[in-house]
Amino acid sequence: TRNLNNPDLPSPYPAGAQLFFRAVTAIHESTFALKVAFVLCEFGIVFVLLDILRIGGRSSHLVLAFAWNPLLAIEVAGSGHIDILGALLLVISVAALARHWRAIAAVTFGLAVAVKFLPIVLLPLYWKRVRIRDAALAVLAVVLMYLPFLNHGRIPIGSLGAYVQGFRFNDPMFAALDEVAPPQLLAGLAVLVGLVTATWQRNHTRQKTLTTPRLRRVFKISDFAWPMAATLLFAPVVFPWYLLWLLPFLTSSSTLPIIVWTVSIIPTYIMWHFRMLGRPWGALPAWVMVVEYGCMAVTGIVMGLSRSCEPDNAAL
């Protein structure tokens, strides 16, 4: 905490992230200890993904799409970002859904949201897949985590408001809309886009399960990638490590534009290089954003023109 970028602001992280930080630093207060913990989370995702692929009857080699992604080495062992913990909890939740362990699925989803709020847009994917009592149990788990942080009966949100109001990075869509609407409204729009995408994914998969007997009662793990990606595309800040949430779910051809994004976002690191040279933090060079989002867009266009789509028998 002594070398934070913005020491004058309270932490924007939710209770789950704060408690994890506290647990690890209670053992050893160092960035190395946190990185070790995050690498263990990475290994955990590999094992859970193998289980999900096995349940779906898919090749275990697909786990390499996650394990060999360069963002893992950079942002987990290299930089040590908490997002990998949230991704682990979310993958456990998806694995529990696949096994119809609904209470575990709901609680681990709640814990993932308590690490960072991004996966909240996946709520429609849990509709009718978990029971009301399972959802209540998840809410209770999150509430219990927030109890130590209550301030005169109020839940602190840290610098979340300042984050939405003034932090900007790698945000072409948000920047364009920021000219005509307040940032709070645009942040809400980003969440809405994710929720709508998740609802569409849910209904689309449901239609397939009704028309294809082999898909009955089965969902696609790739459904969990696009809602979060859609929200990030409209977000005020898109740091490379935010994409760690998406990596475990990039196991089908339908997610190829996102797979490309996890690589095309790498040129944004030039901003950290500029900072090391003593330059002030600012907007990314135009060519960086052209490369990043251009590669993603071209991939999507080529897929659309070739009508490349996921085979109906690719369940998970």
One Martini backbone bead per residue (centre of mass of N, CA, C, O) as a GRO file, in nm:
protein
  316
    1THR     BB    1   0.050   0.067  -0.008
    2ARG     BB    2   0.307   0.266  -0.040
    3ASN     BB    3   0.278   0.238  -0.389
    4LEU     BB    4   0.041   0.382  -0.478
    5ASN     BB    5  -0.108   0.570  -0.724
    6ASN     BB    6  -0.371   0.662  -0.515
    7PRO     BB    7  -0.337   0.748  -0.187
    8ASP     BB    8  -0.591   0.961  -0.163
    9LEU     BB    9  -0.766   0.707  -0.218
   10PRO     BB   10  -0.992   0.491  -0.171
   11SER     BB   11  -1.081   0.185  -0.211
   12PRO     BB   12  -1.279   0.014  -0.473
   13TYR     BB   13  -1.288  -0.251  -0.341
   14PRO     BB   14  -1.444  -0.503  -0.241
   15ALA     BB   15  -1.472  -0.720   0.022
   16GLY     BB   16  -1.341  -0.975  -0.099
   17ALA     BB   17  -1.071  -0.844  -0.171
   18GLN     BB   18  -0.995  -0.736   0.109
   19LEU     BB   19  -0.992  -1.013   0.256
   20PHE     BB   20  -0.774  -1.138   0.082
   21PHE     BB   21  -0.551  -0.941   0.141
   22ARG     BB   22  -0.553  -0.994   0.448
   23ALA     BB   23  -0.490  -1.298   0.445
   24VAL     BB   24  -0.216  -1.286   0.297
   25THR     BB   25  -0.071  -1.059   0.475
   26ALA     BB   26  -0.085  -1.230   0.738
   27ILE     BB   27   0.144  -1.417   0.637
   28HIS     BB   28   0.266  -1.202   0.408
   29GLU     BB   29   0.395  -0.874   0.352
   30SER     BB   30   0.374  -0.901   0.002
   31THR     BB   31   0.383  -0.921  -0.336
   32PHE     BB   32   0.475  -1.213  -0.354
   33ALA     BB   33   0.243  -1.343  -0.196
   34LEU     BB   34   0.021  -1.249  -0.390
   35LYS     BB   35   0.133  -1.388  -0.645
   36VAL     BB   36   0.117  -1.673  -0.539
   37ALA     BB   37  -0.189  -1.672  -0.495
   38PHE     BB   38  -0.260  -1.612  -0.794
   39VAL     BB   39  -0.125  -1.861  -0.919
   40LEU     BB   40  -0.307  -2.062  -0.771
   41CYS     BB   41  -0.561  -1.966  -0.912
   42GLU     BB   42  -0.472  -2.045  -1.194
   43PHE     BB   43  -0.450  -2.348  -1.138
   44GLY     BB   44  -0.742  -2.381  -1.049
   45ILE     BB   45  -0.869  -2.317  -1.324
   46VAL     BB   46  -0.753  -2.552  -1.480
   47PHE     BB   47  -0.894  -2.779  -1.316
   48VAL     BB   48  -1.187  -2.681  -1.357
   49LEU     BB   49  -1.187  -2.677  -1.666
   50LEU     BB   50  -1.138  -2.978  -1.704
   51ASP     BB   51  -1.408  -3.058  -1.577
   52ILE     BB   52  -1.595  -2.908  -1.773
   53LEU     BB   53  -1.495  -3.049  -2.032
   54ARG     BB   54  -1.568  -3.334  -1.939
   55ILE     BB   55  -1.872  -3.292  -1.906
   56GLY     BB   56  -1.896  -3.190  -2.223
   57GLY     BB   57  -1.703  -3.370  -2.410
   58ARG     BB   58  -1.431  -3.219  -2.433
   59SER     BB   59  -1.133  -3.117  -2.500
   60SER     BB   60  -0.857  -3.068  -2.291
   61HIS     BB   61  -0.693  -2.873  -2.485
   62LEU     BB   62  -0.867  -2.609  -2.436
   63VAL     BB   63  -0.706  -2.508  -2.182
   64LEU     BB   64  -0.477  -2.363  -2.349
   65ALA     BB   65  -0.632  -2.099  -2.410
   66PHE     BB   66  -0.563  -2.015  -2.119
   67ALA     BB   67  -0.266  -2.106  -2.024
   68TRP     BB   68  -0.127  -1.952  -2.300
   69ASN     BB   69  -0.195  -1.676  -2.228
   70PRO     BB   70  -0.013  -1.383  -2.197
   71LEU     BB   71  -0.175  -1.239  -1.965
   72LEU     BB   72  -0.100  -1.423  -1.733
   73ALA     BB   73   0.203  -1.360  -1.705
   74ILE     BB   74   0.167  -1.051  -1.676
   75GLU     BB   75  -0.096  -1.027  -1.454
   76VAL     BB   76  -0.007  -1.240  -1.238
   77ALA     BB   77   0.301  -1.299  -1.197
   78GLY     BB   78   0.385  -1.007  -1.270
   79SER     BB   79   0.149  -0.802  -1.130
   80GLY     BB   80  -0.086  -0.892  -0.950
   81HIS     BB   81  -0.418  -0.958  -0.992
   82ILE     BB   82  -0.739  -1.003  -0.853
   83ASP     BB   83  -0.906  -1.112  -1.100
   84ILE     BB   84  -0.824  -1.417  -1.075
   85LEU     BB   85  -1.005  -1.477  -0.834
   86GLY     BB   86  -1.275  -1.416  -0.968
   87ALA     BB   87  -1.242  -1.622  -1.197
   88LEU     BB   88  -1.236  -1.870  -1.017
   89LEU     BB   89  -1.515  -1.837  -0.885
   90LEU     BB   90  -1.670  -1.839  -1.155
   91VAL     BB   91  -1.581  -2.121  -1.251
   92ILE     BB   92  -1.697  -2.272  -1.012
   93SER     BB   93  -1.987  -2.188  -1.069
   94VAL     BB   94  -2.008  -2.321  -1.350
   95ALA     BB   95  -1.942  -2.608  -1.257
   96ALA     BB   96  -2.186  -2.626  -1.067
   97LEU     BB   97  -2.399  -2.593  -1.285
   98ALA     BB   98  -2.316  -2.847  -1.451
   99ARG     BB   99  -2.384  -3.026  -1.171
  100HIS     BB  100  -2.629  -2.898  -1.007
  101TRP     BB  101  -2.490  -2.700  -0.781
  102ARG     BB  102  -2.667  -2.439  -0.686
  103ALA     BB  103  -2.555  -2.324  -0.422
  104ILE     BB  104  -2.260  -2.303  -0.509
  105ALA     BB  105  -2.309  -2.128  -0.757
  106ALA     BB  106  -2.429  -1.882  -0.607
  107VAL     BB  107  -2.206  -1.822  -0.397
  108THR     BB  108  -1.961  -1.794  -0.594
  109PHE     BB  109  -2.085  -1.563  -0.747
  110GLY     BB  110  -2.099  -1.368  -0.510
  111LEU     BB  111  -1.791  -1.371  -0.457
  112ALA     BB  112  -1.708  -1.257  -0.731
  113VAL     BB  113  -1.858  -0.984  -0.695
  114ALA     BB  114  -1.684  -0.923  -0.424
  115VAL     BB  115  -1.425  -0.859  -0.596
  116LYS     BB  116  -1.595  -0.773  -0.858
  117PHE     BB  117  -1.865  -0.628  -1.046
  118LEU     BB  118  -1.870  -0.740  -1.339
  119PRO     BB  119  -2.045  -1.026  -1.309
  120ILE     BB  120  -2.337  -0.905  -1.268
  121VAL     BB  121  -2.420  -0.939  -1.581
  122LEU     BB  122  -2.480  -1.267  -1.537
  123LEU     BB  123  -2.759  -1.309  -1.403
  124PRO     BB  124  -2.940  -1.427  -1.640
  125LEU     BB  125  -2.779  -1.710  -1.639
  126TYR     BB  126  -2.925  -1.785  -1.345
  127TRP     BB  127  -3.199  -1.804  -1.443
  128LYS     BB  128  -3.350  -2.097  -1.329
  129ARG     BB  129  -3.069  -2.237  -1.214
  130VAL     BB  130  -3.156  -2.115  -0.946
  131ARG     BB  131  -3.274  -2.079  -0.642
  132ILE     BB  132  -3.399  -1.871  -0.416
  133ARG     BB  133  -3.232  -1.988  -0.176
  134ASP     BB  134  -2.961  -1.960  -0.320
  135ALA     BB  135  -2.967  -1.654  -0.357
  136ALA     BB  136  -2.994  -1.590  -0.054
  137LEU     BB  137  -2.722  -1.718   0.023
  138ALA     BB  138  -2.549  -1.527  -0.145
  139VAL     BB  139  -2.636  -1.264  -0.010
  140LEU     BB  140  -2.545  -1.345   0.274
  141ALA     BB  141  -2.243  -1.377   0.210
  142VAL     BB  142  -2.198  -1.081   0.125
  143VAL     BB  143  -2.298  -0.943   0.381
  144LEU     BB  144  -2.090  -1.072   0.574
  145MET     BB  145  -1.841  -0.939   0.433
  146TYR     BB  146  -1.945  -0.634   0.499
  147LEU     BB  147  -1.961  -0.600   0.809
  148PRO     BB  148  -1.658  -0.495   0.874
  149PHE     BB  149  -1.730  -0.215   0.684
  150LEU     BB  150  -1.921  -0.073   0.843
  151ASN     BB  151  -2.049   0.280   0.850
  152HIS     BB  152  -2.297   0.361   1.026
  153GLY     BB  153  -2.469   0.145   0.839
  154ARG     BB  154  -2.277   0.179   0.593
  155ILE     BB  155  -2.170   0.115   0.267
  156PRO     BB  156  -1.871   0.126   0.136
  157ILE     BB  157  -1.731   0.250  -0.197
  158GLY     BB  158  -1.516   0.440  -0.198
  159SER     BB  159  -1.380   0.533  -0.528
  160LEU     BB  160  -1.605   0.469  -0.740
  161GLY     BB  161  -1.706   0.752  -0.817
  162ALA     BB  162  -1.427   0.863  -0.910
  163TYR     BB  163  -1.381   0.653  -1.126
  164VAL     BB  164  -1.623   0.729  -1.310
  165GLN     BB  165  -1.567   1.042  -1.328
  166GLY     BB  166  -1.216   1.042  -1.389
  167PHE     BB  167  -1.148   0.768  -1.517
  168ARG     BB  168  -0.925   0.697  -1.806
  169PHE     BB  169  -0.898   0.407  -2.040
  170ASN     BB  170  -0.943   0.261  -2.320
  171ASP     BB  171  -1.238   0.442  -2.423
  172PRO     BB  172  -1.395   0.495  -2.704
  173MET     BB  173  -1.699   0.470  -2.638
  174PHE     BB  174  -1.712   0.648  -2.385
  175ALA     BB  175  -1.586   0.904  -2.512
  176ALA     BB  176  -1.809   0.952  -2.721
  177LEU     BB  177  -2.053   0.963  -2.508
  178ASP     BB  178  -1.935   1.189  -2.311
  179GLU     BB  179  -2.045   1.432  -2.494
  180VAL     BB  180  -2.379   1.354  -2.419
  181ALA     BB  181  -2.314   1.222  -2.128
  182PRO     BB  182  -2.299   1.121  -1.822
  183PRO     BB  183  -2.101   0.895  -1.656
  184GLN     BB  184  -2.318   0.752  -1.485
  185LEU     BB  185  -2.497   0.672  -1.726
  186LEU     BB  186  -2.275   0.513  -1.881
  187ALA     BB  187  -2.228   0.302  -1.664
  188GLY     BB  188  -2.517   0.193  -1.678
  189LEU     BB  189  -2.501   0.115  -1.977
  190ALA     BB  190  -2.282  -0.101  -1.950
  191VAL     BB  191  -2.453  -0.286  -1.774
  192LEU     BB  192  -2.694  -0.315  -1.966
  193VAL     BB  193  -2.544  -0.446  -2.200
  194GLY     BB  194  -2.466  -0.700  -2.041
  195LEU     BB  195  -2.754  -0.794  -1.965
  196VAL     BB  196  -2.862  -0.818  -2.254
  197THR     BB  197  -2.654  -1.022  -2.352
  198ALA     BB  198  -2.723  -1.243  -2.145
  199THR     BB  199  -3.018  -1.275  -2.228
  200TRP     BB  200  -2.963  -1.358  -2.518
  201GLN     BB  201  -2.789  -1.606  -2.454
  202ARG     BB  202  -3.004  -1.755  -2.293
  203ASN     BB  203  -3.222  -1.774  -2.521
  204HIS     BB  204  -3.048  -1.901  -2.741
  205THR     BB  205  -2.974  -2.161  -2.586
  206ARG     BB  206  -3.266  -2.248  -2.525
  207GLN     BB  207  -3.351  -2.297  -2.818
  208LYS     BB  208  -3.146  -2.521  -2.871
  209THR     BB  209  -3.244  -2.719  -2.644
  210LEU     BB  210  -3.535  -2.753  -2.775
  211THR     BB  211  -3.418  -2.860  -3.075
  212THR     BB  212  -3.173  -3.020  -2.918
  213PRO     BB  213  -3.142  -3.297  -2.734
  214ARG     BB  214  -2.827  -3.291  -2.663
  215LEU     BB  215  -2.875  -2.988  -2.517
  216ARG     BB  216  -3.029  -3.064  -2.285
  217ARG     BB  217  -2.953  -2.892  -1.994
  218VAL     BB  218  -2.741  -2.718  -2.151
  219PHE     BB  219  -2.448  -2.512  -2.157
  220LYS     BB  220  -2.236  -2.247  -2.244
  221ILE     BB  221  -1.937  -2.117  -2.148
  222SER     BB  222  -1.926  -1.878  -2.361
  223ASP     BB  223  -2.168  -1.709  -2.243
  224PHE     BB  224  -1.973  -1.564  -2.017
  225ALA     BB  225  -1.808  -1.361  -2.202
  226TRP     BB  226  -1.982  -1.143  -2.361
  227PRO     BB  227  -2.110  -0.967  -2.137
  228MET     BB  228  -1.837  -0.862  -2.023
  229ALA     BB  229  -1.728  -0.752  -2.290
  230ALA     BB  230  -1.955  -0.548  -2.341
  231THR     BB  231  -1.906  -0.378  -2.090
  232LEU     BB  232  -1.608  -0.304  -2.151
  233LEU     BB  233  -1.666  -0.150  -2.422
  234PHE     BB  234  -1.834   0.075  -2.223
  235ALA     BB  235  -1.605   0.155  -2.049
  236PRO     BB  236  -1.386   0.390  -1.892
  237VAL     BB  237  -1.206   0.128  -1.823
  238VAL     BB  238  -0.937  -0.078  -1.998
  239PHE     BB  239  -0.757  -0.296  -1.867
  240PRO     BB  240  -0.592  -0.583  -1.931
  241TRP     BB  241  -0.679  -0.739  -1.658
  242TYR     BB  242  -0.988  -0.751  -1.713
  243LEU     BB  243  -0.962  -1.005  -1.917
  244LEU     BB  244  -0.935  -1.237  -1.709
  245TRP     BB  245  -1.243  -1.297  -1.687
  246LEU     BB  246  -1.257  -1.428  -1.990
  247LEU     BB  247  -1.050  -1.661  -2.043
  248PRO     BB  248  -1.206  -1.932  -1.944
  249PHE     BB  249  -1.444  -1.877  -2.192
  250LEU     BB  250  -1.241  -1.933  -2.453
  251THR     BB  251  -1.379  -2.230  -2.622
  252SER     BB  252  -1.483  -2.089  -2.894
  253SER     BB  253  -1.549  -1.948  -3.203
  254SER     BB  254  -1.744  -1.719  -3.087
  255THR     BB  255  -1.472  -1.590  -2.922
  256LEU     BB  256  -1.251  -1.482  -3.121
  257PRO     BB  257  -1.256  -1.171  -3.078
  258ILE     BB  258  -1.162  -1.195  -2.780
  259ILE     BB  259  -0.901  -1.342  -2.825
  260VAL     BB  260  -0.778  -1.114  -2.990
  261TRP     BB  261  -0.802  -0.897  -2.767
  262THR     BB  262  -0.594  -1.031  -2.563
  263VAL     BB  263  -0.365  -0.936  -2.772
  264SER     BB  264  -0.434  -0.640  -2.886
  265ILE     BB  265  -0.396  -0.503  -2.590
  266ILE     BB  266  -0.083  -0.499  -2.544
  267PRO     BB  267  -0.001  -0.208  -2.660
  268THR     BB  268  -0.099  -0.049  -2.397
  269TYR     BB  269   0.183  -0.072  -2.244
  270ILE     BB  270   0.311   0.192  -2.349
  271MET     BB  271   0.222   0.372  -2.110
  272TRP     BB  272   0.425   0.249  -1.904
  273HIS     BB  273   0.672   0.327  -2.065
  274PHE     BB  274   0.627   0.632  -2.058
  275ARG     BB  275   0.633   0.652  -1.750
  276MET     BB  276   0.930   0.555  -1.717
  277LEU     BB  277   1.024   0.821  -1.891
  278GLY     BB  278   0.835   1.062  -1.744
  279ARG     BB  279   0.562   1.064  -1.850
  280PRO     BB  280   0.250   1.143  -1.853
  281TRP     BB  281  -0.058   1.053  -1.803
  282GLY     BB  282  -0.264   0.941  -2.086
  283ALA     BB  283  -0.341   0.905  -2.390
  284LEU     BB  284  -0.353   0.700  -2.632
  285PRO     BB  285  -0.241   0.618  -2.909
  286ALA     BB  286  -0.415   0.580  -3.194
  287TRP     BB  287  -0.278   0.316  -3.303
  288VAL     BB  288  -0.348   0.134  -3.065
  289MET     BB  289  -0.662   0.138  -3.100
  290VAL     BB  290  -0.665   0.039  -3.388
  291VAL     BB  291  -0.538  -0.233  -3.331
  292GLU     BB  292  -0.716  -0.340  -3.108
  293TYR     BB  293  -1.014  -0.289  -3.239
  294GLY     BB  294  -0.957  -0.370  -3.532
  295CYS     BB  295  -0.898  -0.671  -3.493
  296MET     BB  296  -1.170  -0.737  -3.367
  297ALA     BB  297  -1.351  -0.635  -3.600
  298VAL     BB  298  -1.236  -0.804  -3.831
  299THR     BB  299  -1.302  -1.076  -3.709
  300GLY     BB  300  -1.610  -1.034  -3.698
  301ILE     BB  301  -1.650  -0.983  -4.002
  302VAL     BB  302  -1.534  -1.248  -4.109
  303MET     BB  303  -1.731  -1.428  -3.956
  304GLY     BB  304  -1.986  -1.312  -4.084
  305LEU     BB  305  -1.916  -1.365  -4.387
  306SER     BB  306  -1.857  -1.687  -4.329
  307ARG     BB  307  -2.061  -1.799  -4.119
  308SER     BB  308  -1.921  -1.852  -3.858
  309CYS     BB  309  -2.004  -2.116  -3.627
  310GLU     BB  310  -2.118  -2.289  -3.376
  311PRO     BB  311  -2.173  -2.594  -3.312
  312ASP     BB  312  -2.449  -2.756  -3.184
  313ASN     BB  313  -2.258  -2.984  -3.030
  314ALA     BB  314  -2.135  -2.742  -2.860
  315ALA     BB  315  -2.190  -2.710  -2.534
  316LEU     BB  316  -1.923  -2.619  -2.352
   0.00000   0.00000   0.00000
